[in-house]
């Protein structure tokens, strides 16, 4: 995949809004002035992926995918579906109960600090 696009598998995410949250955009819903909703991922023509242009990311900037969910139960269901289908990048279950968000990594970009609480993708 071209690094000019963030790409993740659509497995387990049917009908879910997904966004790219990034360092220079104040990440996700945990900060009021976050711009993550301005960077949605869209379904690819074949339906297998969710993609977003990286035009807004700076070189070396860290980012992650944020998925608003109903609660931990829905997050675990999505996680389980992605793990069992080989679509989840890394094995960490990254759920924020304060904001009901599941955080995912993109397969299209390198991962920094894999497995740690602050694992992220990085734009090269």
GROMACS .gro file of N, CA, C and O in nm, residues 1-97:
model
  388
    1UNK      N    1   0.085  -0.119   0.000
    1UNK     CA    2   0.000   0.000   0.000
    1UNK      C    3   0.089   0.124   0.000
    1UNK      O    4   0.190   0.130   0.068
    2UNK      N    5   0.047   0.222  -0.071
    2UNK     CA    6   0.116   0.350  -0.079
    2UNK      C    7   0.111   0.418   0.058
    2UNK      O    8   0.005   0.428   0.120
    3UNK      N    9   0.226   0.466   0.107
    3UNK     CA   10   0.229   0.531   0.238
    3UNK      C   11   0.155   0.664   0.240
    3UNK      O   12   0.145   0.728   0.343
    4UNK      N   13   0.102   0.705   0.125
    4UNK     CA   14   0.021   0.827   0.121
    4UNK      C   15  -0.121   0.799   0.168
    4UNK      O   16  -0.205   0.889   0.170
    5UNK      N   17  -0.147   0.673   0.206
    5UNK     CA   18  -0.278   0.635   0.257
    5UNK      C   19  -0.263   0.553   0.383
    5UNK      O   20  -0.180   0.462   0.388
    6UNK      N   21  -0.343   0.584   0.484
    6UNK     CA   22  -0.356   0.500   0.601
    6UNK      C   23  -0.454   0.391   0.561
    6UNK      O   24  -0.559   0.420   0.503
    7UNK      N   25  -0.420   0.266   0.589
    7UNK     CA   26  -0.506   0.155   0.552
    7UNK      C   27  -0.520   0.058   0.667
    7UNK      O   28  -0.421   0.021   0.729
    8UNK      N   29  -0.645   0.016   0.694
    8UNK     CA   30  -0.670  -0.092   0.789
    8UNK      C   31  -0.771  -0.188   0.727
    8UNK      O   32  -0.849  -0.149   0.640
    9UNK      N   33  -0.770  -0.310   0.773
    9UNK     CA   34  -0.869  -0.407   0.729
    9UNK      C   35  -1.006  -0.363   0.782
    9UNK      O   36  -1.018  -0.313   0.894
   10UNK      N   37  -1.110  -0.387   0.704
   10UNK     CA   38  -1.245  -0.351   0.746
   10UNK      C   39  -1.310  -0.460   0.833
   10UNK      O   40  -1.421  -0.441   0.884
   11UNK      N   41  -1.241  -0.571   0.854
   11UNK     CA   42  -1.294  -0.682   0.932
   11UNK      C   43  -1.340  -0.634   1.071
   11UNK      O   44  -1.265  -0.570   1.143
   12UNK      N   45  -1.465  -0.664   1.104
   12UNK     CA   46  -1.521  -0.630   1.234
   12UNK      C   47  -1.568  -0.487   1.248
   12UNK      O   48  -1.621  -0.449   1.352
   13UNK      N   49  -1.550  -0.407   1.144
   13UNK     CA   50  -1.582  -0.264   1.154
   13UNK      C   51  -1.698  -0.221   1.065
   13UNK      O   52  -1.717  -0.102   1.041
   14UNK      N   53  -1.778  -0.316   1.019
   14UNK     CA   54  -1.892  -0.283   0.933
   14UNK      C   55  -1.983  -0.181   1.000
   14UNK      O   56  -2.028  -0.200   1.113
   15UNK      N   57  -2.005  -0.070   0.932
   15UNK     CA   58  -2.095   0.034   0.982
   15UNK      C   59  -2.039   0.121   1.092
   15UNK      O   60  -2.108   0.207   1.145
   16UNK      N   61  -1.913   0.100   1.129
   16UNK     CA   62  -1.852   0.181   1.236
   16UNK      C   63  -1.779   0.301   1.178
   16UNK      O   64  -1.713   0.291   1.075
   17UNK      N   65  -1.792   0.414   1.244
   17UNK     CA   66  -1.711   0.530   1.209
   17UNK      C   67  -1.569   0.504   1.257
   17UNK      O   68  -1.548   0.452   1.367
   18UNK      N   69  -1.472   0.539   1.175
   18UNK     CA   70  -1.331   0.525   1.210
   18UNK      C   71  -1.258   0.651   1.168
   18UNK      O   72  -1.290   0.709   1.064
   19UNK      N   73  -1.163   0.693   1.250
   19UNK     CA   74  -1.093   0.818   1.226
   19UNK      C   75  -0.943   0.802   1.250
   19UNK      O   76  -0.902   0.719   1.331
   20UNK      N   77  -0.865   0.886   1.184
   20UNK     CA   78  -0.723   0.893   1.212
   20UNK      C   79  -0.702   1.002   1.317
   20UNK      O   80  -0.737   1.118   1.294
   21UNK      N   81  -0.651   0.964   1.432
   21UNK     CA   82  -0.615   1.059   1.538
   21UNK      C   83  -0.464   1.073   1.533
   21UNK      O   84  -0.392   0.973   1.524
   22UNK      N   85  -0.415   1.196   1.539
   22UNK     CA   86  -0.270   1.217   1.523
   22UNK      C   87  -0.217   1.318   1.623
   22UNK      O   88  -0.291   1.399   1.678
   23UNK      N   89  -0.088   1.310   1.646
   23UNK     CA   90  -0.021   1.392   1.749
   23UNK      C   91  -0.045   1.541   1.728
   23UNK      O   92  -0.082   1.612   1.823
   24UNK      N   93  -0.024   1.591   1.608
   24UNK     CA   94  -0.038   1.736   1.583
   24UNK      C   95  -0.184   1.780   1.581
   24UNK      O   96  -0.212   1.899   1.583
   25UNK      N   97  -0.277   1.684   1.578
   25UNK     CA   98  -0.420   1.714   1.579
   25UNK      C   99  -0.484   1.693   1.714
   25UNK      O  100  -0.606   1.682   1.726
   26UNK      N  101  -0.400   1.683   1.818
   26UNK     CA  102  -0.447   1.662   1.956
   26UNK      C  103  -0.523   1.531   1.976
   26UNK      O  104  -0.618   1.523   2.052
   27UNK      N  105  -0.480   1.428   1.904
   27UNK     CA  106  -0.530   1.292   1.920
   27UNK      C  107  -0.681   1.282   1.907
   27UNK      O  108  -0.739   1.338   1.818
   28UNK      N  109  -0.746   1.209   1.996
   28UNK     CA  110  -0.888   1.177   1.983
   28UNK      C  111  -0.979   1.253   2.076
   28UNK      O  112  -0.946   1.364   2.119
   29UNK      N  113  -1.092   1.193   2.112
   29UNK     CA  114  -1.195   1.263   2.190
   29UNK      C  115  -1.154   1.298   2.333
   29UNK      O  116  -1.228   1.369   2.402
   30UNK      N  117  -1.038   1.254   2.377
   30UNK     CA  118  -0.994   1.288   2.512
   30UNK      C  119  -0.957   1.436   2.524
   30UNK      O  120  -0.950   1.489   2.634
   31UNK      N  121  -0.936   1.503   2.413
   31UNK     CA  122  -0.908   1.647   2.414
   31UNK      C  123  -1.013   1.720   2.331
   31UNK      O  124  -1.046   1.678   2.220
   32UNK      N  125  -1.068   1.828   2.386
   32UNK     CA  126  -1.176   1.901   2.319
   32UNK      C  127  -1.139   1.953   2.182
   32UNK      O  128  -1.222   1.956   2.093
   33UNK      N  129  -1.016   1.995   2.163
   33UNK     CA  130  -0.979   2.056   2.036
   33UNK      C  131  -0.914   1.957   1.938
   33UNK      O  132  -0.841   1.997   1.848
   34UNK      N  133  -0.944   1.828   1.952
   34UNK     CA  134  -0.893   1.727   1.860
   34UNK      C  135  -0.958   1.743   1.723
   34UNK      O  136  -1.074   1.780   1.712
   35UNK      N  137  -0.882   1.714   1.618
   35UNK     CA  138  -0.937   1.723   1.483
   35UNK      C  139  -0.962   1.586   1.420
   35UNK      O  140  -0.979   1.574   1.300
   36UNK      N  141  -0.967   1.480   1.501
   36UNK     CA  142  -0.979   1.345   1.447
   36UNK      C  143  -1.102   1.326   1.358
   36UNK      O  144  -1.096   1.254   1.260
   37UNK      N  145  -1.214   1.391   1.388
   37UNK     CA  146  -1.335   1.374   1.307
   37UNK      C  147  -1.319   1.433   1.166
   37UNK      O  148  -1.397   1.401   1.077
   38UNK      N  149  -1.217   1.513   1.146
   38UNK     CA  150  -1.189   1.568   1.013
   38UNK      C  151  -1.112   1.469   0.926
   38UNK      O  152  -1.087   1.498   0.808
   39UNK      N  153  -1.076   1.352   0.984
   39UNK     CA  154  -0.995   1.255   0.911
   39UNK      C  155  -1.058   1.115   0.916
   39UNK      O  156  -1.000   1.021   0.971
   40UNK      N  157  -1.179   1.101   0.859
   40UNK     CA  158  -1.243   0.970   0.860
   40UNK      C  159  -1.179   0.874   0.760
   40UNK      O  160  -1.120   0.916   0.660
   41UNK      N  161  -1.190   0.747   0.788
   41UNK     CA  162  -1.149   0.645   0.693
   41UNK      C  163  -1.272   0.605   0.613
   41UNK      O  164  -1.383   0.597   0.667
   42UNK      N  165  -1.253   0.579   0.485
   42UNK     CA  166  -1.362   0.542   0.396
   42UNK      C  167  -1.340   0.401   0.344
   42UNK      O  168  -1.227   0.355   0.329
   43UNK      N  169  -1.451   0.334   0.313
   43UNK     CA  170  -1.445   0.197   0.263
   43UNK      C  171  -1.386   0.196   0.122
   43UNK      O  172  -1.424   0.277   0.037
   44UNK      N  173  -1.291   0.105   0.100
   44UNK     CA  174  -1.231   0.091  -0.033
   44UNK      C  175  -1.334   0.033  -0.131
   44UNK      O  176  -1.437  -0.020  -0.089
   45UNK      N  177  -1.307   0.044  -0.258
   45UNK     CA  178  -1.400  -0.004  -0.361
   45UNK      C  179  -1.434  -0.151  -0.344
   45UNK      O  180  -1.547  -0.192  -0.368
   46UNK      N  181  -1.337  -0.231  -0.302
   46UNK     CA  182  -1.362  -0.375  -0.286
   46UNK      C  183  -1.420  -0.410  -0.149
   46UNK      O  184  -1.452  -0.524  -0.122
   47UNK      N  185  -1.431  -0.310  -0.060
   47UNK     CA  186  -1.489  -0.331   0.072
   47UNK      C  187  -1.399  -0.398   0.174
   47UNK      O  188  -1.438  -0.418   0.288
   48UNK      N  189  -1.276  -0.430   0.136
   48UNK     CA  190  -1.186  -0.502   0.225
   48UNK      C  191  -1.109  -0.413   0.321
   48UNK      O  192  -1.055  -0.460   0.420
   49UNK      N  193  -1.101  -0.285   0.289
   49UNK     CA  194  -1.018  -0.193   0.368
   49UNK      C  195  -1.092  -0.064   0.400
   49UNK      O  196  -1.189  -0.027   0.335
   50UNK      N  197  -1.040   0.005   0.499
   50UNK     CA  198  -1.079   0.142   0.529
   50UNK      C  199  -0.954   0.224   0.505
   50UNK      O  200  -0.845   0.188   0.552
   51UNK      N  201  -0.968   0.334   0.431
   51UNK     CA  202  -0.851   0.412   0.392
   51UNK      C  203  -0.874   0.562   0.412
   51UNK      O  204  -0.988   0.610   0.412
   52UNK      N  205  -0.764   0.633   0.431
   52UNK     CA  206  -0.766   0.778   0.446
   52UNK      C  207  -0.634   0.832   0.393
   52UNK      O  208  -0.528   0.775   0.418
   53UNK      N  209  -0.640   0.943   0.323
   53UNK     CA  210  -0.520   1.008   0.273
   53UNK      C  211  -0.437   1.058   0.392
   53UNK      O  212  -0.492   1.096   0.495
   54UNK      N  213  -0.306   1.059   0.375
   54UNK     CA  214  -0.217   1.106   0.483
   54UNK      C  215  -0.172   1.250   0.463
   54UNK      O  216  -0.079   1.296   0.528
   55UNK      N  217  -0.238   1.324   0.373
   55UNK     CA  218  -0.195   1.460   0.341
   55UNK      C  219  -0.178   1.549   0.463
   55UNK      O  220  -0.101   1.643   0.461
   56UNK      N  221  -0.248   1.523   0.571
   56UNK     CA  222  -0.244   1.608   0.690
   56UNK      C  223  -0.135   1.566   0.789
   56UNK      O  224  -0.108   1.640   0.884
   57UNK      N  225  -0.074   1.451   0.768
   57UNK     CA  226   0.030   1.403   0.860
   57UNK      C  227   0.167   1.456   0.821
   57UNK      O  228   0.203   1.456   0.703
   58UNK      N  229   0.242   1.498   0.920
   58UNK     CA  230   0.380   1.540   0.895
   58UNK      C  231   0.471   1.418   0.896
   58UNK      O  232   0.438   1.315   0.954
   59UNK      N  233   0.585   1.433   0.834
   59UNK     CA  234   0.684   1.325   0.835
   59UNK      C  235   0.728   1.299   0.979
   59UNK      O  236   0.759   1.392   1.054
   60UNK      N  237   0.726   1.174   1.019
   60UNK     CA  238   0.764   1.136   1.154
   60UNK      C  239   0.653   1.150   1.258
   60UNK      O  240   0.672   1.116   1.374
   61UNK      N  241   0.537   1.197   1.215
   61UNK     CA  242   0.426   1.217   1.310
   61UNK      C  243   0.360   1.082   1.344
   61UNK      O  244   0.339   0.998   1.258
   62UNK      N  245   0.325   1.067   1.471
   62UNK     CA  246   0.259   0.946   1.517
   62UNK      C  247   0.108   0.961   1.505
   62UNK      O  248   0.053   1.070   1.520
   63UNK      N  249   0.043   0.847   1.479
   63UNK     CA  250  -0.103   0.846   1.465
   63UNK      C  251  -0.157   0.709   1.502
   63UNK      O  252  -0.083   0.613   1.519
   64UNK      N  253  -0.287   0.701   1.514
   64UNK     CA  254  -0.356   0.577   1.545
   64UNK      C  255  -0.500   0.589   1.495
   64UNK      O  256  -0.547   0.700   1.468
   65UNK      N  257  -0.569   0.479   1.485
   65UNK     CA  258  -0.708   0.479   1.441
   65UNK      C  259  -0.798   0.475   1.566
   65UNK      O  260  -0.776   0.394   1.656
   66UNK      N  261  -0.898   0.562   1.569
   66UNK     CA  262  -0.991   0.565   1.681
   66UNK      C  263  -1.130   0.526   1.630
   66UNK      O  264  -1.175   0.573   1.526
   67UNK      N  265  -1.194   0.435   1.706
   67UNK     CA  266  -1.326   0.385   1.671
   67UNK      C  267  -1.420   0.408   1.789
   67UNK      O  268  -1.405   0.343   1.894
   68UNK      N  269  -1.514   0.501   1.779
   68UNK     CA  270  -1.613   0.517   1.886
   68UNK      C  271  -1.701   0.391   1.896
   68UNK      O  272  -1.745   0.338   1.793
   69UNK      N  273  -1.721   0.342   2.018
   69UNK     CA  274  -1.800   0.222   2.041
   69UNK      C  275  -1.903   0.248   2.151
   69UNK      O  276  -1.894   0.347   2.223
   70UNK      N  277  -1.998   0.155   2.165
   70UNK     CA  278  -2.102   0.167   2.267
   70UNK      C  279  -2.047   0.141   2.408
   70UNK      O  280  -2.101   0.188   2.505
   71UNK      N  281  -1.943   0.063   2.416
   71UNK     CA  282  -1.884   0.028   2.545
   71UNK      C  283  -1.783  -0.082   2.529
   71UNK      O  284  -1.749  -0.124   2.417
   72UNK      N  285  -1.733  -0.134   2.641
   72UNK     CA  286  -1.628  -0.234   2.638
   72UNK      C  287  -1.673  -0.363   2.570
   72UNK      O  288  -1.594  -0.428   2.500
   73UNK      N  289  -1.800  -0.399   2.585
   73UNK     CA  290  -1.851  -0.520   2.521
   73UNK      C  291  -1.838  -0.515   2.369
   73UNK      O  292  -1.793  -0.611   2.306
   74UNK      N  293  -1.877  -0.403   2.311
   74UNK     CA  294  -1.864  -0.387   2.166
   74UNK      C  295  -1.717  -0.385   2.125
   74UNK      O  296  -1.679  -0.445   2.024
   75UNK      N  297  -1.634  -0.317   2.202
   75UNK     CA  298  -1.490  -0.312   2.172
   75UNK      C  299  -1.430  -0.452   2.173
   75UNK      O  300  -1.352  -0.488   2.085
   76UNK      N  301  -1.466  -0.535   2.272
   76UNK     CA  302  -1.415  -0.671   2.281
   76UNK      C  303  -1.464  -0.757   2.164
   76UNK      O  304  -1.390  -0.841   2.113
   77UNK      N  305  -1.587  -0.734   2.121
   77UNK     CA  306  -1.640  -0.809   2.007
   77UNK      C  307  -1.562  -0.775   1.880
   77UNK      O  308  -1.523  -0.864   1.805
   78UNK      N  309  -1.539  -0.647   1.856
   78UNK     CA  310  -1.461  -0.603   1.739
   78UNK      C  311  -1.320  -0.661   1.748
   78UNK      O  312  -1.269  -0.717   1.650
   79UNK      N  313  -1.258  -0.648   1.863
   79UNK     CA  314  -1.122  -0.699   1.885
   79UNK      C  315  -1.117  -0.850   1.856
   79UNK      O  316  -1.029  -0.897   1.783
   80UNK      N  317  -1.210  -0.925   1.912
   80UNK     CA  318  -1.214  -1.070   1.893
   80UNK      C  319  -1.230  -1.108   1.747
   80UNK      O  320  -1.163  -1.201   1.698
   81UNK      N  321  -1.316  -1.038   1.677
   81UNK     CA  322  -1.337  -1.064   1.534
   81UNK      C  323  -1.210  -1.036   1.456
   81UNK      O  324  -1.169  -1.114   1.369
   82UNK      N  325  -1.143  -0.926   1.488
   82UNK     CA  326  -1.021  -0.890   1.417
   82UNK      C  327  -0.907  -0.987   1.448
   82UNK      O  328  -0.834  -1.028   1.358
   83UNK      N  329  -0.892  -1.026   1.573
   83UNK     CA  330  -0.789  -1.122   1.612
   83UNK      C  331  -0.813  -1.257   1.544
   83UNK      O  332  -0.722  -1.315   1.485
   84UNK      N  333  -0.935  -1.307   1.551
   84UNK     CA  334  -0.964  -1.440   1.496
   84UNK      C  335  -0.953  -1.445   1.344
   84UNK      O  336  -0.936  -1.553   1.287
   85UNK      N  337  -0.959  -1.330   1.278
   85UNK     CA  338  -0.947  -1.324   1.133
   85UNK      C  339  -0.812  -1.271   1.086
   85UNK      O  340  -0.793  -1.242   0.967
   86UNK      N  341  -0.719  -1.255   1.178
   86UNK     CA  342  -0.584  -1.210   1.143
   86UNK      C  343  -0.577  -1.066   1.094
   86UNK      O  344  -0.483  -1.029   1.025
   87UNK      N  345  -0.675  -0.985   1.133
   87UNK     CA  346  -0.681  -0.847   1.085
   87UNK      C  347  -0.627  -0.745   1.185
   87UNK      O  348  -0.602  -0.630   1.150
   88UNK      N  349  -0.609  -0.786   1.310
   88UNK     CA  350  -0.566  -0.693   1.414
   88UNK      C  351  -0.414  -0.678   1.410
   88UNK      O  352  -0.342  -0.778   1.406
   89UNK      N  353  -0.365  -0.557   1.407
   89UNK     CA  354  -0.222  -0.531   1.407
   89UNK      C  355  -0.175  -0.527   1.552
   89UNK      O  356  -0.226  -0.449   1.632
   90UNK      N  357  -0.080  -0.615   1.587
   90UNK     CA  358  -0.033  -0.634   1.723
   90UNK      C  359  -0.143  -0.706   1.801
   90UNK      O  360  -0.251  -0.730   1.750
   91UNK      N  361  -0.122  -0.740   1.927
   91UNK     CA  362  -0.223  -0.813   2.004
   91UNK      C  363  -0.284  -0.731   2.116
   91UNK      O  364  -0.376  -0.777   2.183
   92UNK      N  365  -0.238  -0.611   2.136
   92UNK     CA  366  -0.286  -0.528   2.247
   92UNK      C  367  -0.434  -0.489   2.227
   92UNK      O  368  -0.473  -0.443   2.121
   93UNK      N  369  -0.515  -0.507   2.333
   93UNK     CA  370  -0.653  -0.458   2.337
   93UNK      C  371  -0.645  -0.317   2.394
   93UNK      O  372  -0.619  -0.298   2.513
   94UNK      N  373  -0.667  -0.218   2.312
   94UNK     CA  374  -0.648  -0.078   2.349
   94UNK      C  375  -0.783  -0.008   2.354
   94UNK      O  376  -0.830   0.047   2.254
   95UNK      N  377  -0.849  -0.013   2.471
   95UNK     CA  378  -0.982   0.044   2.490
   95UNK      C  379  -0.978   0.154   2.595
   95UNK      O  380  -0.921   0.136   2.702
   96UNK      N  381  -1.039   0.268   2.564
   96UNK     CA  382  -1.049   0.380   2.657
   96UNK      C  383  -1.192   0.386   2.709
   96UNK      O  384  -1.283   0.429   2.639
   97UNK      N  385  -1.213   0.340   2.833
   97UNK     CA  386  -1.346   0.336   2.894
   97UNK      C  387  -1.401   0.475   2.922
   97UNK      O  388  -1.523   0.495   2.923
   0.00000   0.00000   0.00000
